[in-house]
Structure formats: structure tokens, C-alpha cells
Amino acid sequence: MKILIVGNKGQLGQDLMAQAQLRGWDTTGADLPECDITHAASVRQTLAAGDFDSVINAAAYTAVDAAESNPDLAFAVNRDGVAVLALACRDANLPLIHVSTDYVFDGLTTTPYLPSDPIGPQGVYGRSKAEGEAVLQQHWHRHAIVRTSWLFGLHGPNFVKTMLRLAGERETLRIVDDQWGCPTYAGDLASALLDIAAYFRHHSDGWGTYHFCNRTATTWYDFTRRILALAAGYDQFTVKEIMPITTSEYPLPAPRPAYSVLDCGSLEERFGIVRRSWEPALVDMLKKYYK
Ligand SMILES: NC(=O)c1ccc[n+]([C@@H]2O[C@H](COP(=O)([O-])OP(=O)(O)OC[C@H]3O[C@@H](n4cnc5c(N)ncnc54)[C@H](OP(=O)(O)O)[C@@H]3O)[C@@H](O)[C@H]2O)c1
């Protein structure tokens, strides 16, 4: 299997690279500055350099709050960059597995979102990702869009690493307790994306939109309590109190969906992927993080 991971230096991209190599796959990474998905020539050059079986796009503009004041860059990468990739994959007849987000939903529900549910992004980042999905659907049918949520892992900045740092600096943490979602371990998502790439090597069906997150819905507050309880076995923290607060008590530039639990049934069924809960995944991450 010969695979191209676009955005290989990011949080998810690094796990994709490591796991594809562990599977013994011929693995190539592409990221800024050498490969810029907003520049067609650089993408086409990257694709021409290898005889790939599949492409996974983990590249994105992911600064959710900064996107509110920088919509041009968010749309350039998350919509126009995806169009460039889609057209290049179409011309090379390559399946494109593209990662999207729970932020395409408005969060005004209380039951898990199906991939077919209507979207309603609230902020610039969510809109730019939603339009990225649309251009991919428009330009190239041999694709899988995999929406995920609340990514955490060993690489890059993420919520778990921020909580571990703040718990060592502060006495009180005030954490939002009225947003519901499913934390997702980047390593588990990487494994699922590679399973999908492997599926497409031998099947000519299964194109479409899917969801992948770890099992078990939680709030940021409850997630934080578990992170710090599990990390207490490794670390000494200054924090004495974790306080639940509401979203309105912690205003941010970009709105977040209040509920973004994703129904992953169609992905499990189609690709035979088994999902675990985020808690054992968090245990795995902390073991590696403190090693
Ligand atoms: N993080 C989350 O909680 C979360 C939740 C749901 C969905 N997702 C989705 O999951 C995917 C992976 O997220 P992540 O957390 O791994 O993101 P990340 O750590 O920000 O990684 C994204 C990578 O893409 C690169 N990139 C940015 N613009 C590019 C361009 N024009 N051309 C080529 N590469 C470019 C980035 O480079 P620079 O760092 O140099 O900009 C970075 O290496 C994204 O599609 C994201 O929307 C993330």
C-alpha cells in the first residue's frame, strides 16, 4: 500500500504517518512549506512524485477562534485547498479520504448526529469546513469525508495537554460543563482512517460521509476531571478545585455547538471498525506522555 498523508506534521498527521509506517506501508508525508494545498501546482507535483494508492487529507486551518477574524485564510485552506486536492485526486484517479469536523453542526439537538443530518455551522471555521465537504462532493466522487470531534493526542497542542499544563500552574480551573461531545484519540482516528484507505484498495463502493469519534459522550468539565484523576498517578498538580461553568461564563470569539455527539454506526458497519471509549484511549495517551 502506497499512501500520501497531507498535513503530516499536524496532530493527526503525525499519528497517521507513524501508524502507516508500522503497518509496513510505503508512506509519504506532505505539509507546509513544501506542499501548500492552496497551490494547485505544488499539490500536483506532490501527487506526481509517487505512484500512490490513496490520499488522506489531515491538513486544515484549525485555529477555531482566530478564524473569526481571519476568514480568508480559513476558507482558502479548508474550502479552496480541499477543492485543489479533490481535482488533483480526480485527475490521478486516487481515492481521497478527507477529515472534517463536528463543528459543521449547530449543536441544537440532544441525540447523536447521523452523517446524513442537516448541517448548520455556527462559526467561520465550521462554515469553511462545511464548504470544504461540499467542494469535495462536487468535484470527486471517490472520497470519504470523516467527521470527528474533540481530538486529543501526543502531538501538537490539544485540550488534554492544556489541562495538564494549567493544573500545574493554577489552584482553580473553571471548565465549561454545558457542551456535550465525544473526545477522540488521534491514534484511534488515524487507525480508522488507514482501515478506510485499506478498504478502498479492494472495493469500489463505500464513498460518502462518515463519523468517527471515541465512544461515550461527556462535557469538557467531566473530561477534565478524568484527565487530572488519571494523570495524578504520574504528576504533581497545584490545582485544588475544578469548577463547572457555563459557556456564557467563558466567552470565546467562535461559537461552539452545545451538543456534537456523532453517530458512528455507518462507519462501523461499512468498514468493520470497532470503536472504544475515550477513557482507555486517554489512559494509553497518558502512559506514553509521561514515559
Ligand atoms: N483538533 C480538533 O479538535 C479537531 C476536531 C475535529 C476535527 N478536526 C479536524 O481534524 C483534522 C486534523 O486536525 P489536527 O488537530 O491534526 O490539525 P493541526 O494539528 O492543526 O494540523 C493541520 C496540519 O495542516 C497543515 N496545514 C495548514 N495549512 C496548510 C496548507 N495550506 N497546505 C498544507 N498543509 C497545511 C498545518 O501546518 P501549520 O501548523 O504549519 O499551519 C498542520 O501541519 C483537520 O481536518 C481538523 O479540521 C480537528
mmCIF file of C-alpha atoms and ligand atoms in Angstrom:
data_model
loop_
_atom_site.group_PDB
_atom_site.id
_atom_site.type_symbol
_atom_site.label_atom_id
_atom_site.label_comp_id
_atom_site.label_asym_id
_atom_site.label_seq_id
_atom_site.Cartn_x
_atom_site.Cartn_y
_atom_site.Cartn_z
ATOM 1 C CA MET A 1 0.000 0.000 0.000
ATOM 2 C CA LYS A 2 1.401 3.374 -1.004
ATOM 3 C CA ILE A 3 -0.183 6.272 0.824
ATOM 4 C CA LEU A 4 0.140 10.046 0.867
ATOM 5 C CA ILE A 5 -0.640 11.835 4.137
ATOM 6 C CA VAL A 6 -1.319 15.527 3.535
ATOM 7 C CA GLY A 7 -0.835 17.631 6.687
ATOM 8 C CA ASN A 8 1.606 15.059 8.073
ATOM 9 C CA LYS A 9 3.171 17.466 10.581
ATOM 10 C CA GLY A 10 -0.095 18.150 12.430
ATOM 11 C CA GLN A 11 -1.586 16.455 15.478
ATOM 12 C CA LEU A 12 -3.412 13.777 13.477
ATOM 13 C CA GLY A 13 -0.918 13.720 10.607
ATOM 14 C CA GLN A 14 1.930 12.572 12.871
ATOM 15 C CA ASP A 15 -0.106 9.621 14.155
ATOM 16 C CA LEU A 16 -1.156 8.748 10.608
ATOM 17 C CA MET A 17 2.481 8.685 9.486
ATOM 18 C CA ALA A 18 3.615 6.558 12.423
ATOM 19 C CA GLN A 19 0.784 4.042 12.103
ATOM 20 C CA ALA A 20 1.017 3.713 8.320
ATOM 21 C CA GLN A 21 4.744 3.018 8.695
ATOM 22 C CA LEU A 22 4.011 0.461 11.444
ATOM 23 C CA ARG A 23 1.677 -1.324 9.007
ATOM 24 C CA GLY A 24 4.636 -1.556 6.641
ATOM 25 C CA TRP A 25 3.022 0.794 4.119
ATOM 26 C CA ASP A 26 5.088 2.931 1.777
ATOM 27 C CA THR A 27 4.273 6.278 3.443
ATOM 28 C CA THR A 28 4.846 9.802 2.155
ATOM 29 C CA GLY A 29 4.019 12.996 4.039
ATOM 30 C CA ALA A 30 3.243 16.428 2.591
ATOM 31 C CA ASP A 31 2.844 19.641 4.556
ATOM 32 C CA LEU A 32 3.796 23.300 4.523
ATOM 33 C CA PRO A 33 6.073 24.788 3.315
ATOM 34 C CA GLU A 34 6.934 22.242 0.586
ATOM 35 C CA CYS A 35 3.326 21.318 -0.177
ATOM 36 C CA ASP A 36 0.657 24.010 0.132
ATOM 37 C CA ILE A 37 -2.830 22.709 -0.628
ATOM 38 C CA THR A 38 -3.942 26.180 -1.702
ATOM 39 C CA HIS A 39 -1.461 25.968 -4.616
ATOM 40 C CA ALA A 40 -2.529 23.551 -7.322
ATOM 41 C CA ALA A 41 0.947 23.239 -8.811
ATOM 42 C CA SER A 42 2.511 22.170 -5.515
ATOM 43 C CA VAL A 43 -0.231 19.575 -4.897
ATOM 44 C CA ARG A 44 0.034 18.162 -8.416
ATOM 45 C CA GLN A 45 3.814 17.971 -8.092
ATOM 46 C CA THR A 46 3.442 16.054 -4.811
ATOM 47 C CA LEU A 47 0.976 13.594 -6.349
ATOM 48 C CA ALA A 48 3.147 13.114 -9.434
ATOM 49 C CA ALA A 49 6.158 12.244 -7.298
ATOM 50 C CA GLY A 50 4.653 8.958 -6.089
ATOM 51 C CA ASP A 51 2.525 6.202 -7.504
ATOM 52 C CA PHE A 52 0.003 6.404 -4.622
ATOM 53 C CA ASP A 53 -2.938 4.104 -3.918
ATOM 54 C CA SER A 54 -4.717 6.594 -1.669
ATOM 55 C CA VAL A 55 -4.527 10.097 -0.199
ATOM 56 C CA ILE A 56 -5.569 11.134 3.315
ATOM 57 C CA ASN A 57 -6.052 14.840 3.942
ATOM 58 C CA ALA A 58 -5.326 15.849 7.547
ATOM 59 C CA ALA A 59 -4.258 19.376 6.535
ATOM 60 C CA ALA A 60 -6.511 22.183 7.671
ATOM 61 C CA TYR A 61 -6.663 25.639 9.160
ATOM 62 C CA THR A 62 -7.715 24.607 12.687
ATOM 63 C CA ALA A 63 -7.485 27.843 14.703
ATOM 64 C CA VAL A 64 -11.206 27.963 15.526
ATOM 65 C CA ASP A 65 -11.215 31.351 17.290
ATOM 66 C CA ALA A 66 -8.613 33.052 15.090
ATOM 67 C CA ALA A 67 -10.709 32.040 12.070
ATOM 68 C CA GLU A 68 -13.390 34.536 13.152
ATOM 69 C CA SER A 69 -11.018 37.410 12.365
ATOM 70 C CA ASN A 70 -9.199 35.617 9.538
ATOM 71 C CA PRO A 71 -11.930 34.102 7.371
ATOM 72 C CA ASP A 72 -9.947 34.489 4.141
ATOM 73 C CA LEU A 73 -7.226 32.117 5.306
ATOM 74 C CA ALA A 74 -9.736 29.660 6.823
ATOM 75 C CA PHE A 75 -11.687 29.434 3.545
ATOM 76 C CA ALA A 76 -8.513 29.385 1.431
ATOM 77 C CA VAL A 77 -7.254 26.260 3.226
ATOM 78 C CA ASN A 78 -10.447 24.492 4.340
ATOM 79 C CA ARG A 79 -12.523 25.052 1.204
ATOM 80 C CA ASP A 80 -10.267 26.080 -1.698
ATOM 81 C CA GLY A 81 -7.419 23.799 -0.613
ATOM 82 C CA VAL A 82 -9.804 20.840 -0.487
ATOM 83 C CA ALA A 83 -11.025 21.711 -3.995
ATOM 84 C CA VAL A 84 -7.417 21.686 -5.231
ATOM 85 C CA LEU A 85 -6.844 18.281 -3.634
ATOM 86 C CA ALA A 86 -10.130 16.892 -4.966
ATOM 87 C CA LEU A 87 -9.352 17.924 -8.542
ATOM 88 C CA ALA A 88 -5.790 16.621 -8.356
ATOM 89 C CA CYS A 89 -7.036 13.277 -6.965
ATOM 90 C CA ARG A 90 -9.714 13.129 -9.646
ATOM 91 C CA ASP A 91 -7.141 13.644 -12.395
ATOM 92 C CA ALA A 92 -4.914 10.970 -10.856
ATOM 93 C CA ASN A 93 -7.931 8.696 -10.148
ATOM 94 C CA LEU A 94 -6.996 8.414 -6.446
ATOM 95 C CA PRO A 95 -9.395 7.915 -3.521
ATOM 96 C CA LEU A 96 -9.312 10.929 -1.184
ATOM 97 C CA ILE A 97 -10.080 10.449 2.499
ATOM 98 C CA HIS A 98 -10.769 13.846 4.000
ATOM 99 C CA VAL A 99 -11.108 14.750 7.674
ATOM 100 C CA SER A 100 -13.869 17.113 8.755
ATOM 101 C CA THR A 101 -15.431 18.225 11.998
ATOM 102 C CA ASP A 102 -18.415 18.106 14.353
ATOM 103 C CA TYR A 103 -18.421 21.936 14.093
ATOM 104 C CA VAL A 104 -20.385 21.635 10.830
ATOM 105 C CA PHE A 105 -23.422 21.020 13.081
ATOM 106 C CA ASP A 106 -25.351 23.668 15.019
ATOM 107 C CA GLY A 107 -25.487 21.607 18.221
ATOM 108 C CA LEU A 108 -29.156 22.357 18.853
ATOM 109 C CA THR A 109 -30.145 18.733 19.346
ATOM 110 C CA THR A 110 -29.807 16.115 22.080
ATOM 111 C CA THR A 111 -29.407 12.911 20.072
ATOM 112 C CA PRO A 112 -26.264 11.826 18.196
ATOM 113 C CA TYR A 113 -25.853 13.322 14.723
ATOM 114 C CA LEU A 114 -26.048 10.983 11.733
ATOM 115 C CA PRO A 115 -23.801 11.737 8.752
ATOM 116 C CA SER A 116 -26.952 12.484 6.742
ATOM 117 C CA ASP A 117 -28.354 15.028 9.232
ATOM 118 C CA PRO A 118 -28.615 18.635 8.023
ATOM 119 C CA ILE A 119 -25.569 20.722 8.819
ATOM 120 C CA GLY A 120 -25.661 24.229 10.304
ATOM 121 C CA PRO A 121 -22.184 25.519 11.100
ATOM 122 C CA GLN A 122 -22.102 28.405 13.549
ATOM 123 C CA GLY A 123 -18.695 29.974 13.085
ATOM 124 C CA VAL A 124 -16.192 30.713 10.324
ATOM 125 C CA TYR A 125 -14.155 27.552 10.935
ATOM 126 C CA GLY A 126 -17.267 25.344 10.829
ATOM 127 C CA ARG A 127 -18.526 27.088 7.682
ATOM 128 C CA SER A 128 -15.154 26.762 5.960
ATOM 129 C CA LYS A 129 -15.022 23.028 6.784
ATOM 130 C CA ALA A 130 -18.628 22.556 5.627
ATOM 131 C CA GLU A 131 -17.810 24.225 2.310
ATOM 132 C CA GLY A 132 -14.732 22.024 2.028
ATOM 133 C CA GLU A 133 -17.002 18.978 2.292
ATOM 134 C CA ALA A 134 -19.277 20.440 -0.389
ATOM 135 C CA VAL A 135 -16.490 21.089 -2.906
ATOM 136 C CA LEU A 136 -15.135 17.585 -2.425
ATOM 137 C CA GLN A 137 -18.611 16.112 -3.016
ATOM 138 C CA GLN A 138 -18.952 18.292 -6.088
ATOM 139 C CA HIS A 139 -15.561 17.537 -7.681
ATOM 140 C CA TRP A 140 -14.673 13.923 -6.960
ATOM 141 C CA HIS A 141 -16.930 11.031 -6.035
ATOM 142 C CA ARG A 142 -14.194 8.604 -4.922
ATOM 143 C CA HIS A 143 -13.965 10.125 -1.457
ATOM 144 C CA ALA A 144 -14.744 9.538 2.190
ATOM 145 C CA ILE A 145 -15.399 12.524 4.414
ATOM 146 C CA VAL A 146 -14.771 11.522 8.027
ATOM 147 C CA ARG A 147 -16.064 13.985 10.608
ATOM 148 C CA THR A 148 -14.511 13.760 14.030
ATOM 149 C CA SER A 149 -14.664 15.664 17.330
ATOM 150 C CA TRP A 150 -12.616 16.874 20.319
ATOM 151 C CA LEU A 151 -9.240 15.500 19.111
ATOM 152 C CA PHE A 152 -6.530 14.801 21.659
ATOM 153 C CA GLY A 153 -3.225 13.008 21.359
ATOM 154 C CA LEU A 154 0.502 13.094 21.916
ATOM 155 C CA HIS A 155 1.329 15.554 19.171
ATOM 156 C CA GLY A 156 0.549 19.223 18.870
ATOM 157 C CA PRO A 157 -1.487 21.399 21.205
ATOM 158 C CA ASN A 158 -4.817 19.978 22.410
ATOM 159 C CA PHE A 159 -7.240 20.153 25.329
ATOM 160 C CA VAL A 160 -5.652 17.319 27.342
ATOM 161 C CA LYS A 161 -2.186 18.863 27.156
ATOM 162 C CA THR A 162 -3.584 22.294 28.050
ATOM 163 C CA MET A 163 -5.339 20.886 31.140
ATOM 164 C CA LEU A 164 -2.175 19.070 32.264
ATOM 165 C CA ARG A 165 -0.244 22.338 31.968
ATOM 166 C CA LEU A 166 -2.862 24.529 33.681
ATOM 167 C CA ALA A 167 -3.287 22.011 36.516
ATOM 168 C CA GLY A 168 0.392 22.514 37.292
ATOM 169 C CA GLU A 169 0.149 26.313 37.237
ATOM 170 C CA ARG A 170 -3.177 27.201 38.878
ATOM 171 C CA GLU A 171 -5.144 26.422 42.026
ATOM 172 C CA THR A 172 -8.577 26.657 40.376
ATOM 173 C CA LEU A 173 -9.744 25.570 36.946
ATOM 174 C CA ARG A 174 -13.087 26.813 35.604
ATOM 175 C CA ILE A 175 -14.271 24.441 32.873
ATOM 176 C CA VAL A 176 -17.338 24.521 30.642
ATOM 177 C CA ASP A 177 -19.918 21.923 31.663
ATOM 178 C CA ASP A 178 -22.746 22.562 29.204
ATOM 179 C CA GLN A 179 -21.134 21.417 25.949
ATOM 180 C CA TRP A 180 -21.501 17.723 25.138
ATOM 181 C CA GLY A 181 -19.284 15.757 22.787
ATOM 182 C CA CYS A 182 -17.034 12.749 22.382
ATOM 183 C CA PRO A 183 -13.287 13.147 22.871
ATOM 184 C CA THR A 184 -11.346 11.336 20.159
ATOM 185 C CA TYR A 185 -7.825 9.967 20.455
ATOM 186 C CA ALA A 186 -5.836 10.936 17.351
ATOM 187 C CA GLY A 187 -4.224 7.479 17.370
ATOM 188 C CA ASP A 188 -7.638 5.776 17.176
ATOM 189 C CA LEU A 189 -8.800 8.112 14.416
ATOM 190 C CA ALA A 190 -5.562 7.500 12.481
ATOM 191 C CA SER A 191 -6.126 3.757 12.691
ATOM 192 C CA ALA A 192 -9.721 4.121 11.433
ATOM 193 C CA LEU A 193 -8.631 6.322 8.506
ATOM 194 C CA LEU A 194 -5.982 3.795 7.480
ATOM 195 C CA ASP A 195 -8.572 0.996 7.678
ATOM 196 C CA ILE A 196 -10.740 3.018 5.296
ATOM 197 C CA ALA A 197 -7.810 3.550 2.924
ATOM 198 C CA ALA A 198 -7.164 -0.211 3.000
ATOM 199 C CA TYR A 199 -10.851 -0.883 2.271
ATOM 200 C CA PHE A 200 -10.800 1.379 -0.791
ATOM 201 C CA ARG A 201 -7.845 -0.515 -2.193
ATOM 202 C CA HIS A 202 -10.018 -3.591 -2.654
ATOM 203 C CA HIS A 203 -13.542 -2.167 -3.006
ATOM 204 C CA SER A 204 -15.170 0.214 -5.428
ATOM 205 C CA ASP A 205 -18.030 1.165 -3.089
ATOM 206 C CA GLY A 206 -18.386 2.913 0.254
ATOM 207 C CA TRP A 207 -17.847 6.503 -0.922
ATOM 208 C CA GLY A 208 -19.599 9.137 1.196
ATOM 209 C CA THR A 209 -19.678 10.869 4.570
ATOM 210 C CA TYR A 210 -18.980 9.133 7.886
ATOM 211 C CA HIS A 211 -18.416 9.907 11.544
ATOM 212 C CA PHE A 212 -15.657 8.694 13.825
ATOM 213 C CA CYS A 213 -15.223 9.586 17.490
ATOM 214 C CA ASN A 214 -14.417 7.583 20.584
ATOM 215 C CA ARG A 215 -17.401 6.188 22.486
ATOM 216 C CA THR A 216 -19.125 7.876 25.447
ATOM 217 C CA ALA A 217 -20.372 11.452 25.481
ATOM 218 C CA THR A 218 -19.060 13.817 28.137
ATOM 219 C CA THR A 219 -18.620 17.511 28.907
ATOM 220 C CA TRP A 220 -15.324 19.414 28.996
ATOM 221 C CA TYR A 221 -15.695 19.609 32.787
ATOM 222 C CA ASP A 222 -16.134 15.859 33.293
ATOM 223 C CA PHE A 223 -13.399 15.159 30.748
ATOM 224 C CA THR A 224 -11.048 17.425 32.723
ATOM 225 C CA ARG A 225 -11.843 15.647 35.989
ATOM 226 C CA ARG A 226 -10.958 12.285 34.402
ATOM 227 C CA ILE A 227 -7.786 13.671 32.771
ATOM 228 C CA LEU A 228 -6.487 15.005 36.069
ATOM 229 C CA ALA A 229 -7.601 11.983 38.130
ATOM 230 C CA LEU A 230 -5.758 9.653 35.746
ATOM 231 C CA ALA A 231 -2.711 11.929 35.455
ATOM 232 C CA ALA A 232 -2.430 12.243 39.237
ATOM 233 C CA GLY A 233 -0.664 8.873 39.170
ATOM 234 C CA TYR A 234 2.169 10.492 37.171
ATOM 235 C CA ASP A 235 2.231 14.167 38.074
ATOM 236 C CA GLN A 236 2.070 16.654 40.955
ATOM 237 C CA PHE A 237 -0.514 19.364 40.356
ATOM 238 C CA THR A 238 -1.115 22.719 42.038
ATOM 239 C CA VAL A 239 -4.822 22.651 41.235
ATOM 240 C CA LYS A 240 -7.166 22.227 44.215
ATOM 241 C CA GLU A 241 -10.547 22.911 42.672
ATOM 242 C CA ILE A 242 -12.184 22.242 39.300
ATOM 243 C CA MET A 243 -15.298 24.381 38.897
ATOM 244 C CA PRO A 244 -18.067 23.688 36.361
ATOM 245 C CA ILE A 245 -19.126 26.815 34.468
ATOM 246 C CA THR A 246 -21.448 27.616 31.573
ATOM 247 C CA THR A 247 -20.428 28.550 28.051
ATOM 248 C CA SER A 248 -21.647 32.093 28.665
ATOM 249 C CA GLU A 249 -19.216 32.392 31.587
ATOM 250 C CA TYR A 250 -16.300 31.638 29.252
ATOM 251 C CA PRO A 251 -16.927 33.735 26.130
ATOM 252 C CA LEU A 252 -14.791 32.942 23.090
ATOM 253 C CA PRO A 253 -14.745 34.565 19.624
ATOM 254 C CA ALA A 254 -16.177 31.461 17.889
ATOM 255 C CA PRO A 255 -19.444 29.829 18.926
ATOM 256 C CA ARG A 256 -19.281 26.092 19.707
ATOM 257 C CA PRO A 257 -22.060 23.521 19.257
ATOM 258 C CA ALA A 258 -23.655 22.772 22.643
ATOM 259 C CA TYR A 259 -24.136 19.141 21.592
ATOM 260 C CA SER A 260 -21.994 17.485 18.924
ATOM 261 C CA VAL A 261 -22.092 13.778 19.698
ATOM 262 C CA LEU A 262 -21.595 11.890 16.427
ATOM 263 C CA ASP A 263 -23.370 8.673 15.479
ATOM 264 C CA CYS A 264 -20.655 6.432 14.025
ATOM 265 C CA GLY A 265 -22.831 3.424 13.180
ATOM 266 C CA SER A 266 -22.444 3.629 9.401
ATOM 267 C CA LEU A 267 -18.642 3.749 9.625
ATOM 268 C CA GLU A 268 -18.553 0.760 11.980
ATOM 269 C CA GLU A 269 -20.853 -1.206 9.725
ATOM 270 C CA ARG A 270 -19.245 -0.374 6.392
ATOM 271 C CA PHE A 271 -15.585 -0.689 7.345
ATOM 272 C CA GLY A 272 -15.811 -3.103 10.299
ATOM 273 C CA ILE A 273 -14.132 -0.572 12.592
ATOM 274 C CA VAL A 274 -14.503 -1.150 16.334
ATOM 275 C CA ARG A 275 -14.540 1.991 18.494
ATOM 276 C CA ARG A 276 -13.507 2.082 22.128
ATOM 277 C CA SER A 277 -14.426 4.612 24.782
ATOM 278 C CA TRP A 278 -12.219 7.687 25.166
ATOM 279 C CA GLU A 279 -11.196 6.720 28.706
ATOM 280 C CA PRO A 280 -8.957 3.722 27.851
ATOM 281 C CA ALA A 281 -7.597 5.809 24.976
ATOM 282 C CA LEU A 282 -6.762 8.570 27.451
ATOM 283 C CA VAL A 283 -5.047 6.017 29.707
ATOM 284 C CA ASP A 284 -2.896 4.975 26.707
ATOM 285 C CA MET A 285 -2.068 8.559 25.850
ATOM 286 C CA LEU A 286 -1.049 9.485 29.412
ATOM 287 C CA LYS A 287 1.159 6.388 29.680
ATOM 288 C CA LYS A 288 3.057 7.485 26.575
ATOM 289 C CA TYR A 289 3.024 11.177 27.508
ATOM 290 C CA TYR A 290 4.691 10.597 30.887
ATOM 291 C CA LYS A 291 7.129 7.943 29.649
HETATM 292 N N1 LIG B 1 -8.246 19.420 16.648
HETATM 293 C C1 LIG B 1 -9.521 19.076 16.867
HETATM 294 O O1 LIG B 1 -10.028 19.089 17.997
HETATM 295 C C2 LIG B 1 -10.373 18.651 15.698
HETATM 296 C C3 LIG B 1 -11.727 18.334 15.931
HETATM 297 C C4 LIG B 1 -12.499 17.928 14.853
HETATM 298 C C5 LIG B 1 -11.954 17.839 13.590
HETATM 299 N N2 LIG B 1 -10.657 18.168 13.387
HETATM 300 C C6 LIG B 1 -10.100 18.052 12.025
HETATM 301 O O2 LIG B 1 -9.094 17.054 12.062
HETATM 302 C C7 LIG B 1 -8.096 17.347 11.086
HETATM 303 C C8 LIG B 1 -6.729 17.291 11.732
HETATM 304 O O3 LIG B 1 -6.690 18.250 12.791
HETATM 305 P P1 LIG B 1 -5.359 18.471 13.648
HETATM 306 O O4 LIG B 1 -5.785 18.792 15.024
HETATM 307 O O5 LIG B 1 -4.382 17.384 13.383
HETATM 308 O O6 LIG B 1 -4.834 19.831 12.953
HETATM 309 P P2 LIG B 1 -3.408 20.511 13.063
HETATM 310 O O7 LIG B 1 -2.617 19.925 14.187
HETATM 311 O O8 LIG B 1 -3.626 21.986 13.016
HETATM 312 O O9 LIG B 1 -2.679 20.029 11.720
HETATM 313 C C9 LIG B 1 -3.017 20.551 10.469
HETATM 314 C C10 LIG B 1 -1.782 20.500 9.587
HETATM 315 O O10 LIG B 1 -2.127 21.071 8.325
HETATM 316 C C11 LIG B 1 -1.098 21.977 7.945
HETATM 317 N N3 LIG B 1 -1.585 22.979 7.002
HETATM 318 C C12 LIG B 1 -2.239 24.145 7.271
HETATM 319 N N4 LIG B 1 -2.448 24.829 6.123
HETATM 320 C C13 LIG B 1 -1.917 24.070 5.123
HETATM 321 C C14 LIG B 1 -1.790 24.243 3.720
HETATM 322 N N5 LIG B 1 -2.243 25.348 3.094
HETATM 323 N N6 LIG B 1 -1.181 23.281 2.992
HETATM 324 C C15 LIG B 1 -0.692 22.160 3.586
HETATM 325 N N7 LIG B 1 -0.762 21.944 4.916
HETATM 326 C C16 LIG B 1 -1.364 22.895 5.672
HETATM 327 C C17 LIG B 1 -0.687 22.588 9.271
HETATM 328 O O11 LIG B 1 0.535 23.276 9.137
HETATM 329 P P3 LIG B 1 0.824 24.555 10.104
HETATM 330 O O12 LIG B 1 0.763 24.034 11.500
HETATM 331 O O13 LIG B 1 2.177 24.995 9.669
HETATM 332 O O14 LIG B 1 -0.267 25.545 9.808
HETATM 333 C C18 LIG B 1 -0.622 21.337 10.140
HETATM 334 O O15 LIG B 1 0.612 20.660 9.975
HETATM 335 C C19 LIG B 1 -8.489 18.686 10.484
HETATM 336 O O16 LIG B 1 -9.192 18.468 9.293
HETATM 337 C C20 LIG B 1 -9.429 19.297 11.513
HETATM 338 O O17 LIG B 1 -10.343 20.193 10.913
HETATM 339 C C21 LIG B 1 -9.850 18.566 14.403
#
